[in-house]
Amino acid sequence: MKILVCISNVPDTTSKINFTGDNKNFDKNGVQYVINPWDEYALTRAIELKEAKGGSVTVLNVGEADAEPNIRKALAIGADDAIRVNAHPKDAYFVAQQITAVAKEGGYDMILMGKESIDYNGFQVHNMVGEMMGIPSVTPAFKLDMVDDSTARLEREIEGGKEVVEVKLPFVASAQQPMCEPRIPNMRGIMTARTKPLKVVEPTGAEAKSEYVNYSKPEKKSGVKMIDAENAGEVIKLLRNEAKVL
């Protein structure tokens, strides 16, 4: 079984975020990057399936050279090899096109990724890839098991409950907690990751369908107002006139 796991290189949530060029570009200076946390669920579950059923796990990233340290981290966690599409991830459509091109060429049985990236929270790529490849897309899944060599069973969230789905290979799925416990690389994994294959390919000629016009930070929160417990009328007034929640 060949599994392709797509990972994004995203800013750590503890990083201080700034923008440059009239707020049209993200400022990378001083920003620490990590593997997208949702993708770590997909990666770990893929490795668990490989260990249980055999096969291989390939990591795919659409990104520039600065993503390679986190690609190597994914290899250290347990992936067998990696592919980097040498392009800035312009938008979800562009990324999905790149993933589709690699997946079709590689003939993978399963394409896994996180339900969304924590930088743009788009929740789009997995469904686009399924549509472009003409195969099922199950999202967002919090459980994934193999029924037999050609069929998987997934559980996914629906409004008010869960849905159990059985699907034939190949398929696309996005992962979320509690699919598994994400792994961290051990020393042996870190050492072997240095020699594992990391192939760099050029992007297809696909064009992005959207562009980011500008960015802005959330407004700073105003100070806390302390109201006397006996003055309920003032609380109602503030909620109605300032907070505008009544």
Coordinates of C-alpha atoms in Angstrom, one line a residue, residues 14 66 71 77 106 117 133 135 176 203 215-216 227 239:
T14 CA 3.5 31.5 19.3
D66 CA 12.8 26.9 3.6
I71 CA 10.1 17.9 5.6
I77 CA 9.0 10.7 12.4
G106 CA 2.9 8.0 -8.2
S117 CA -3.9 24.5 7.7
M133 CA -8.6 12.8 -9.4
I135 CA -11.9 9.5 -6.4
Q176 CA -8.3 15.6 12.7
P203 CA 5.4 22.8 -10.5
Y215 CA -3.8 41.3 5.4
S216 CA -4.9 42.8 8.6
I227 CA -19.0 47.0 37.2
L239 CA -23.8 45.0 26.5

